Amino acid sequence: MNDAVAVSGTTVSGLTVEHRTDPLGVDAEHPRFGWRMTSDARGRRQTAYRIQVASSPAHLADDRTDVWDTGRVDSADSVAIRYAGPALLASTRYHWTVTVWDERGRATAATAHFETGLLSTDGATGWDGARWIGMAGKRPNSAGAPLLRRQTALTGERVSEARLYVSALGVYEAHVNGRRVPVPHGDGAAHEFLTPGWTNYESTVDYFTYDVTDLLTDPSQVTLAAVLGNGWYNSRISENSPYYSADGNSLALKAKLLVRYTDGSTQTIVTASDGDWRATDTGPYRADDIYDGQTYDARRELPGWTANGFDATAWAAVEEHNHPFPAARLVAHSGESARLVPSWDREPRSVTVYTGVTEQEGSANGRGRIVVDPTRTVTEPGPAATASVTLHPGDTAVFDLGQNLVGVPRYTVRGPAGAQVVCEPGEMLNDDSVGADGPVGSVYRANLRTARATSTYILKGDPAGETHQDSLTFYGFRHVSVTTTDTVTLTGLTGRVATSALRDIGTVTTDDTDVNQLISNVRWGQRGNYLWIPTDCPQRDERLGWTGDTQLFANTGLYNTDSVTFLSHFQDTLIDSQRLYGADGAQFPWVAPGHRFSHPLPASGWADCGVVVPWTVWQMTGDTTIIDRSWAAMTKYVDWIRDRTGDTWAGRGAIFGDWLAFQITSTQLISDAYYGYSARLMADMAHATGRTAEASAHEELFTCIKRAFITKYLATDPGSGRITVRSSVGDPPPYTPGNSAGKTEDDTQTALLWILKLGFYDTEDQRRQLITLLADNIGNSEAYKAAHPDSTRVQYAENTLSVGFLGVNVIAPVLTDEGRVDLAYRLLHQNAMPSWLYSVANGATTVWERWNSYSKEDGFGPVDMNSFNHYSYGAIMEWMYESMAGIAKDPAHPGFRHFLLRPHIDPTGRITRVTGSHLSPYGEIVSEWAAREGQLTYRAVVPANSTATLRIPAADPATVREHGTPLAETPGVEFLGFADGTASFELPSGSYELTSALG
């Protein structure tokens, strides 16, 4: 915890190192320090800081800093201040204090700590001889997960501290002295999930550091133990990767326990192929697979095997693992682990027990309907949460958790030894449509494709009951279908949530229940798909790090959750993947890590993730580190396009186009637009990092791309001067699941949006025409349909979307920036197909892959591409933060040191109240408004050490008042002007409660 000293109502809080709080295992040579100044005072700002780093709290308390002291630095900087002291020592805890001075010269201080890791990447230095080990003679893919243990005598009298460093080829669960190793989480602790995650194992493997001091309770002995699961390392999810083997990969553990004693002595215990380590595969973990699920046989449990005193002499020996890629780097994971978060557990909303199926004539598709047993069915949420259900062979219980989530089901069961409880999770229930895969009311699983996704638990017969949850796999599900081979009683089934999106830092709420449900859907989709890597979906035989999905959702993701280290780690993995799998070692691939579904074919919009993510993280944090770490890779990618397309200034192609769009834009236009987009972002990032020559080169590149684009795609009728955007020029994507005809069209929504976003036009008249074309396309009136009889738009209602993945995060911001916020709101409120609320109207609790993945009228979409948890379309939430609530970053001042407060009132009148907040690097920003009867009530919080430009709707700037006083007359506030019904003010930090008269 941070220790803070408050002066004059001001504190320093949120101390971080490498964007983490009191982190363990920091391997950065020059760690980055950050903090926030917190104060309710108006105009509070930092004028100077001093960082002191010491080897003990005593050295800080006595002002005898023995490691590093910046001295007083006259600066307002408080983000990513780099350590510049002597080389840090491995496995060492450092204590640090930051003192800040406010605008009146008053000082405030706070302290925290961080701890270095092994400060090596070769897998040898600092590991004290630890080896990769596995069970001797264990054949890959043979039954039974390896269990490894070692009991060792402690050599000292009293332990002062102990650290455990662990990695695995596969995934691990670590135990010390009979206890699962926990990690701090919130005010308590949590268990990790599928550690150490997924990387390109041929290049990089991550390790984790744990403080296990409190687990060494036996003064004489310590037992290290681990369960090894297949994870991503030994699974068909990694097909086509160099480390993948159809015959299976042997699993391995690498670990080091460092024990320090109060007398100053140390002891290390490491994984080694000696007689002290023993292994078995006879335990309860019988099978596990990322796609297929887990089988656990409780009859095979080995009580006490992780604790001291267990007799493992009959177990097998271990052997040194022949790592197929010995040059792979072994690095400290730079973020936090995925975890099971207890506060997000979900209990059943209903429990339905059925005993059979009616005749096939009972449903439209001939699959029949379930025969419900009303005596064991509970339809009320309260009773369902605690319901006890007895099942017999032939019975099926369907639990509805009310929320599509990612994780595992947990339950308690009583029954005879050998009884099997089989759980089949799924996202939806079958209806009687053609696309259903079972009787009405049963759990729908066709969209899982080849993933078996089945959890099997075999009872040991404990009369007191036995509780189980899988730990070596995960599922995407709202519903759980449970069957059993014997009579059992099941209670307390709970959906446990696994995620890497551990802390929410942003919220948006409105007085519209449908919009609020959409916001909830976006958040739950992010929780489920931010699991070690940003995935496309969590349930079917995919679950991959698709880069197109990642780049378009990154901004929303960073507004919602503390995901800086998560996305930065993914960027490192993507750079690895560029070198390993990218076309010519230069194009960022479609998928990272791994190579399944990834081929070296042009994929603009996906490949550009390698440029978009660093830019987005920088904009949201103000930290340029990710730019510097990515610069060579980004340059290689953009230069690769330039080298191959030359003076045509064209992109390399976009095989996916505007994925799942109903109106098809040519792939070449998409590619050309993204080429320009990456060039512009590169210029921005070059300026930010002092790369003056590179900035000029990319600005020139952008200008050339723009000129070629206008010439190629903007056609002007010489008679009327009317513009046509020739978005039909070129080929459609080879696979167009959003549009079976696969026919490109002119003037598509996505093409118009990107032209307006990038400014790919010459005159204001052209801009106005482009806005009109876009508005007419969206409006989709009967007159528009009559004038465009061959367009796919004729099939859909007014004010609907026709964008796919690459237009969905652009449409509302562009409309707002171009003065058509009315259309943005109409699109938000639309619930006819295609629209964001269409899924909400059809019962969604997460965002879907397709606009029409399901409908009550037509049933299920095609199973080849039909995920019910795909966050991409949830990128609309970026606009909700920035334009609806009005918390917007200022590109000229990245990281919210200066930002925009620009709430946009809903012209339709459906939303009359919005509350938004976001915990920025400088503190929590709040923007809250209510509009009624011609008056706007507005509340804002500008964090200390930051400023904001407020743009507030008003009939007259004089009506913008704070407690009756015109805001322009408030000390510290500067009136900037009034135009188009908006009054602008420059605000110092502080809280504001305002009113204004609306026109």
Tab-separated table of C-alpha atoms in Angstrom, residues 48-337:
chain	number	residue	atom	x	y	z
A	48	ALA	CA	8.005	20.345	-9.019
A	49	TYR	CA	8.728	16.825	-7.898
A	50	ARG	CA	11.457	14.803	-6.234
A	51	ILE	CA	11.820	11.004	-6.442
A	52	GLN	CA	13.962	9.182	-3.893
A	53	VAL	CA	14.715	5.478	-4.147
A	54	ALA	CA	16.258	3.594	-1.245
A	55	SER	CA	17.083	0.103	-0.120
A	56	SER	CA	14.931	0.377	3.014
A	57	PRO	CA	12.116	2.483	4.441
A	58	ALA	CA	14.510	3.704	7.108
A	59	HIS	CA	16.727	5.342	4.534
A	60	LEU	CA	13.737	7.208	3.172
A	61	ALA	CA	12.472	8.209	6.588
A	62	ASP	CA	15.853	9.589	7.577
A	63	ASP	CA	16.332	11.272	4.199
A	64	ARG	CA	19.430	9.142	3.651
A	65	THR	CA	18.576	8.013	0.149
A	66	ASP	CA	21.146	5.383	-0.827
A	67	VAL	CA	20.034	4.436	-4.366
A	68	TRP	CA	18.751	7.399	-6.384
A	69	ASP	CA	17.608	10.932	-5.730
A	70	THR	CA	16.399	13.188	-8.520
A	71	GLY	CA	16.646	16.247	-6.341
A	72	ARG	CA	13.955	18.839	-6.869
A	73	VAL	CA	12.877	18.890	-10.531
A	74	ASP	CA	10.828	21.884	-11.633
A	75	SER	CA	8.245	20.092	-13.757
A	76	ALA	CA	4.571	19.206	-13.832
A	77	ASP	CA	5.419	15.724	-15.176
A	78	SER	CA	3.994	12.811	-13.209
A	79	VAL	CA	3.727	10.073	-15.832
A	80	ALA	CA	6.485	7.661	-16.883
A	81	ILE	CA	9.409	9.350	-15.156
A	82	ARG	CA	12.334	7.068	-15.893
A	83	TYR	CA	14.696	5.758	-13.281
A	84	ALA	CA	18.187	7.112	-13.956
A	85	GLY	CA	20.181	5.812	-11.024
A	86	PRO	CA	22.801	3.066	-10.760
A	87	ALA	CA	22.027	-0.397	-12.086
A	88	LEU	CA	19.344	-2.109	-10.059
A	89	LEU	CA	20.071	-5.420	-8.355
A	90	ALA	CA	18.089	-8.554	-9.156
A	91	SER	CA	15.504	-9.899	-6.717
A	92	THR	CA	15.655	-6.750	-4.629
A	93	ARG	CA	12.925	-4.670	-3.064
A	94	TYR	CA	13.289	-0.917	-3.461
A	95	HIS	CA	11.358	1.691	-1.540
A	96	TRP	CA	10.575	5.049	-3.050
A	97	THR	CA	9.078	8.365	-2.142
A	98	VAL	CA	7.761	11.055	-4.396
A	99	THR	CA	7.471	14.565	-3.065
A	100	VAL	CA	5.491	17.091	-5.078
A	101	TRP	CA	5.197	20.839	-4.683
A	102	ASP	CA	2.003	22.661	-5.580
A	103	GLU	CA	1.568	26.087	-7.135
A	104	ARG	CA	2.112	27.721	-3.749
A	105	GLY	CA	5.289	25.809	-3.015
A	106	ARG	CA	3.702	23.467	-0.484
A	107	ALA	CA	5.105	19.926	-0.415
A	108	THR	CA	3.217	16.642	-0.235
A	109	ALA	CA	4.761	13.167	-0.262
A	110	ALA	CA	3.848	9.500	-0.550
A	111	THR	CA	5.812	6.252	-0.497
A	112	ALA	CA	5.566	2.891	-2.208
A	113	HIS	CA	7.837	0.061	-3.259
A	114	PHE	CA	8.729	-2.177	-6.156
A	115	GLU	CA	10.782	-5.289	-6.540
A	116	THR	CA	13.028	-6.367	-9.355
A	117	GLY	CA	12.854	-9.732	-11.020
A	118	LEU	CA	15.806	-11.773	-12.174
A	119	LEU	CA	16.916	-9.049	-14.607
A	120	SER	CA	17.801	-11.564	-17.278
A	121	THR	CA	16.283	-13.066	-20.403
A	122	ASP	CA	18.617	-15.984	-21.174
A	123	GLY	CA	16.894	-18.442	-18.858
A	124	ALA	CA	20.117	-19.018	-16.960
A	125	THR	CA	21.333	-15.816	-15.323
A	126	GLY	CA	19.722	-15.465	-11.924
A	127	TRP	CA	18.034	-18.835	-12.082
A	128	ASP	CA	20.733	-20.537	-9.974
A	129	GLY	CA	20.784	-23.606	-12.139
A	130	ALA	CA	17.012	-24.099	-12.396
A	131	ARG	CA	16.156	-26.355	-15.344
A	132	TRP	CA	13.089	-27.065	-17.389
A	133	ILE	CA	11.831	-30.368	-16.000
A	134	GLY	CA	9.002	-32.736	-16.745
A	135	MET	CA	7.826	-36.149	-15.678
A	136	ALA	CA	10.247	-38.828	-16.827
A	137	GLY	CA	8.758	-41.145	-19.438
A	138	LYS	CA	5.578	-39.128	-19.806
A	139	ARG	CA	4.283	-39.318	-23.367
A	140	PRO	CA	2.646	-36.156	-24.687
A	141	ASN	CA	-1.140	-36.346	-24.761
A	142	SER	CA	-1.221	-39.425	-22.552
A	143	ALA	CA	-3.866	-39.391	-19.826
A	144	GLY	CA	-3.204	-37.432	-16.681
A	145	ALA	CA	-1.752	-34.008	-16.036
A	146	PRO	CA	1.765	-34.100	-14.554
A	147	LEU	CA	1.975	-33.347	-10.842
A	148	LEU	CA	5.441	-32.327	-9.637
A	149	ARG	CA	6.694	-31.846	-6.081
A	150	ARG	CA	9.807	-31.443	-3.992
A	151	GLN	CA	10.161	-31.318	-0.220
A	152	THR	CA	13.287	-29.646	1.114
A	153	ALA	CA	14.720	-28.881	4.530
A	154	LEU	CA	15.095	-25.206	5.344
A	155	THR	CA	18.636	-24.288	6.322
A	156	GLY	CA	18.032	-21.142	8.354
A	157	GLU	CA	16.368	-20.560	11.675
A	158	ARG	CA	13.906	-17.846	10.781
A	159	VAL	CA	12.589	-16.806	7.356
A	160	SER	CA	12.531	-13.081	6.650
A	161	GLU	CA	11.177	-13.291	3.108
A	162	ALA	CA	10.702	-15.757	0.286
A	163	ARG	CA	10.168	-15.300	-3.437
A	164	LEU	CA	9.044	-17.862	-5.966
A	165	TYR	CA	9.854	-17.481	-9.673
A	166	VAL	CA	7.867	-19.791	-11.943
A	167	SER	CA	7.277	-20.500	-15.607
A	168	ALA	CA	5.940	-23.385	-17.644
A	169	LEU	CA	5.724	-24.780	-21.112
A	170	GLY	CA	1.994	-25.236	-20.792
A	171	VAL	CA	0.166	-23.704	-17.832
A	172	TYR	CA	0.781	-24.181	-14.129
A	173	GLU	CA	-0.825	-24.031	-10.730
A	174	ALA	CA	1.791	-23.396	-8.067
A	175	HIS	CA	1.533	-24.603	-4.461
A	176	VAL	CA	3.740	-23.990	-1.430
A	177	ASN	CA	3.341	-26.012	1.766
A	178	GLY	CA	-0.078	-27.283	0.807
A	179	ARG	CA	-1.542	-23.958	-0.232
A	180	ARG	CA	-2.256	-22.650	-3.701
A	181	VAL	CA	-0.102	-19.561	-4.229
A	182	PRO	CA	-2.394	-16.514	-4.173
A	183	VAL	CA	-1.843	-13.043	-5.612
A	184	PRO	CA	-2.967	-9.729	-4.137
A	185	HIS	CA	-6.218	-8.497	-5.616
A	186	GLY	CA	-8.064	-5.429	-4.385
A	187	ASP	CA	-8.209	-5.562	-0.605
A	188	GLY	CA	-7.711	-9.323	-0.553
A	189	ALA	CA	-6.280	-12.072	-2.689
A	190	ALA	CA	-7.292	-14.082	-5.731
A	191	HIS	CA	-6.129	-17.105	-7.672
A	192	GLU	CA	-4.503	-16.816	-11.038
A	193	PHE	CA	-5.914	-18.543	-14.074
A	194	LEU	CA	-3.920	-20.403	-16.750
A	195	THR	CA	-0.587	-18.849	-15.822
A	196	PRO	CA	1.795	-17.920	-17.489
A	197	GLY	CA	-0.528	-17.195	-20.393
A	198	TRP	CA	0.236	-17.459	-24.094
A	199	THR	CA	3.261	-16.281	-26.048
A	200	ASN	CA	5.183	-17.336	-29.158
A	201	TYR	CA	6.980	-20.082	-27.269
A	202	GLU	CA	9.665	-20.427	-29.929
A	203	SER	CA	10.666	-16.859	-29.174
A	204	THR	CA	9.483	-15.810	-25.721
A	205	VAL	CA	8.252	-17.451	-22.530
A	206	ASP	CA	7.067	-15.446	-19.527
A	207	TYR	CA	7.730	-16.090	-15.855
A	208	PHE	CA	6.022	-14.718	-12.741
A	209	THR	CA	7.235	-13.669	-9.304
A	210	TYR	CA	5.379	-14.345	-6.052
A	211	ASP	CA	5.850	-13.279	-2.464
A	212	VAL	CA	5.377	-16.576	-0.615
A	213	THR	CA	6.791	-15.497	2.732
A	214	ASP	CA	3.504	-16.101	4.528
A	215	LEU	CA	3.297	-19.644	3.143
A	216	LEU	CA	6.541	-20.777	4.764
A	217	THR	CA	4.884	-21.535	8.089
A	218	ASP	CA	6.837	-24.702	8.813
A	219	PRO	CA	10.252	-23.584	10.130
A	220	SER	CA	11.961	-26.806	9.079
A	221	GLN	CA	10.568	-27.869	5.716
A	222	VAL	CA	9.159	-26.457	2.510
A	223	THR	CA	7.326	-28.250	-0.279
A	224	LEU	CA	7.066	-26.850	-3.768
A	225	ALA	CA	4.401	-28.413	-5.971
A	226	ALA	CA	2.802	-27.715	-9.321
A	227	VAL	CA	0.110	-28.989	-11.642
A	228	LEU	CA	0.937	-28.727	-15.340
A	229	GLY	CA	-1.776	-28.306	-17.938
A	230	ASN	CA	-1.573	-28.251	-21.719
A	231	GLY	CA	-2.725	-24.666	-22.070
A	232	TRP	CA	-1.938	-23.135	-25.438
A	233	TYR	CA	1.447	-24.874	-25.697
A	234	ASN	CA	0.082	-28.353	-26.349
A	235	SER	CA	-3.187	-27.740	-28.133
A	236	ARG	CA	-4.489	-27.511	-31.660
A	237	ILE	CA	-5.118	-23.818	-31.002
A	238	SER	CA	-1.417	-23.465	-31.902
A	239	GLU	CA	-1.522	-25.413	-35.162
A	240	ASN	CA	1.017	-24.199	-37.750
A	241	SER	CA	3.252	-22.667	-35.081
A	242	PRO	CA	6.821	-23.996	-35.080
A	243	TYR	CA	6.399	-25.393	-31.584
A	244	TYR	CA	3.194	-27.238	-32.489
A	245	SER	CA	3.335	-31.012	-32.859
A	246	ALA	CA	0.433	-33.184	-33.907
A	247	ASP	CA	1.905	-35.888	-31.679
A	248	GLY	CA	1.929	-33.495	-28.736
A	249	ASN	CA	4.432	-31.391	-26.825
A	250	SER	CA	5.884	-32.455	-23.489
A	251	LEU	CA	5.027	-30.083	-20.657
A	252	ALA	CA	7.676	-28.573	-18.428
A	253	LEU	CA	8.124	-26.510	-15.276
A	254	LYS	CA	10.875	-24.100	-14.342
A	255	ALA	CA	10.982	-22.641	-10.848
A	256	LYS	CA	13.240	-21.093	-8.251
A	257	LEU	CA	12.398	-20.478	-4.613
A	258	LEU	CA	14.631	-17.863	-2.986
A	259	VAL	CA	14.509	-17.875	0.819
A	260	ARG	CA	16.160	-15.151	2.868
A	261	TYR	CA	16.711	-15.585	6.587
A	262	THR	CA	16.883	-13.016	9.350
A	263	ASP	CA	20.555	-13.797	9.907
A	264	GLY	CA	21.345	-12.645	6.361
A	265	SER	CA	21.828	-16.103	4.858
A	266	THR	CA	19.926	-17.305	1.791
A	267	GLN	CA	18.790	-20.580	0.311
A	268	THR	CA	17.609	-21.407	-3.186
A	269	ILE	CA	15.536	-24.404	-4.249
A	270	VAL	CA	15.256	-24.963	-7.992
A	271	THR	CA	13.772	-27.352	-10.487
A	272	ALA	CA	16.352	-29.976	-11.402
A	273	SER	CA	16.503	-33.534	-12.677
A	274	ASP	CA	17.595	-34.979	-9.367
A	275	GLY	CA	16.032	-37.370	-6.950
A	276	ASP	CA	14.473	-34.629	-4.875
A	277	TRP	CA	11.867	-33.825	-7.504
A	278	ARG	CA	9.162	-36.448	-8.101
A	279	ALA	CA	6.254	-36.603	-10.519
A	280	THR	CA	3.114	-38.544	-11.290
A	281	ASP	CA	0.255	-38.460	-13.761
A	282	THR	CA	-2.042	-40.677	-11.702
A	283	GLY	CA	-3.805	-37.741	-10.052
A	284	PRO	CA	-7.320	-36.448	-10.663
A	285	TYR	CA	-6.575	-34.209	-13.665
A	286	ARG	CA	-7.240	-36.752	-16.399
A	287	ALA	CA	-7.553	-34.555	-19.506
A	288	ASP	CA	-7.498	-30.852	-20.359
A	289	ASP	CA	-7.618	-28.787	-23.536
A	290	ILE	CA	-8.305	-25.127	-24.281
A	291	TYR	CA	-11.000	-26.028	-26.809
A	292	ASP	CA	-12.299	-29.324	-25.515
A	293	GLY	CA	-12.575	-28.866	-21.760
A	294	GLN	CA	-11.418	-30.846	-18.757
A	295	THR	CA	-11.978	-34.195	-17.074
A	296	TYR	CA	-11.367	-34.446	-13.344
A	297	ASP	CA	-11.656	-37.749	-11.425
A	298	ALA	CA	-11.964	-36.966	-7.731
A	299	ARG	CA	-11.446	-40.634	-6.856
A	300	ARG	CA	-7.816	-40.134	-7.873
A	301	GLU	CA	-7.182	-37.191	-5.584
A	302	LEU	CA	-3.971	-37.448	-3.573
A	303	PRO	CA	-4.683	-35.757	-0.240
A	304	GLY	CA	-1.731	-33.773	1.035
A	305	TRP	CA	0.430	-34.166	-2.057
A	306	THR	CA	1.261	-30.437	-2.123
A	307	ALA	CA	2.157	-30.321	1.594
A	308	ASN	CA	5.049	-31.413	3.775
A	309	GLY	CA	5.159	-35.050	4.834
A	310	PHE	CA	3.597	-36.630	1.770
A	311	ASP	CA	5.232	-39.869	0.698
A	312	ALA	CA	6.090	-39.601	-2.998
A	313	THR	CA	8.738	-42.321	-3.102
A	314	ALA	CA	6.570	-44.380	-5.465
A	315	TRP	CA	6.251	-41.496	-7.903
A	316	ALA	CA	8.282	-41.306	-11.082
A	317	ALA	CA	11.476	-39.359	-11.443
A	318	VAL	CA	11.677	-36.132	-13.383
A	319	GLU	CA	13.896	-35.459	-16.347
A	320	GLU	CA	15.312	-32.366	-17.914
A	321	HIS	CA	13.046	-31.152	-20.672
A	322	ASN	CA	14.608	-30.913	-24.104
A	323	HIS	CA	13.344	-27.414	-24.864
A	324	PRO	CA	12.885	-27.342	-28.642
A	325	PHE	CA	13.817	-23.640	-28.765
A	326	PRO	CA	16.691	-23.161	-26.322
A	327	ALA	CA	17.312	-19.618	-27.583
A	328	ALA	CA	13.831	-18.482	-26.568
A	329	ARG	CA	13.887	-15.573	-24.137
A	330	LEU	CA	12.583	-16.166	-20.620
A	331	VAL	CA	11.231	-12.812	-19.466
A	332	ALA	CA	9.278	-11.393	-16.564
A	333	HIS	CA	5.667	-10.850	-17.525
A	334	SER	CA	5.276	-7.101	-17.827
A	335	GLY	CA	1.677	-6.897	-16.670
A	336	GLU	CA	-0.609	-8.762	-14.341
A	337	SER	CA	-1.883	-12.297	-14.557
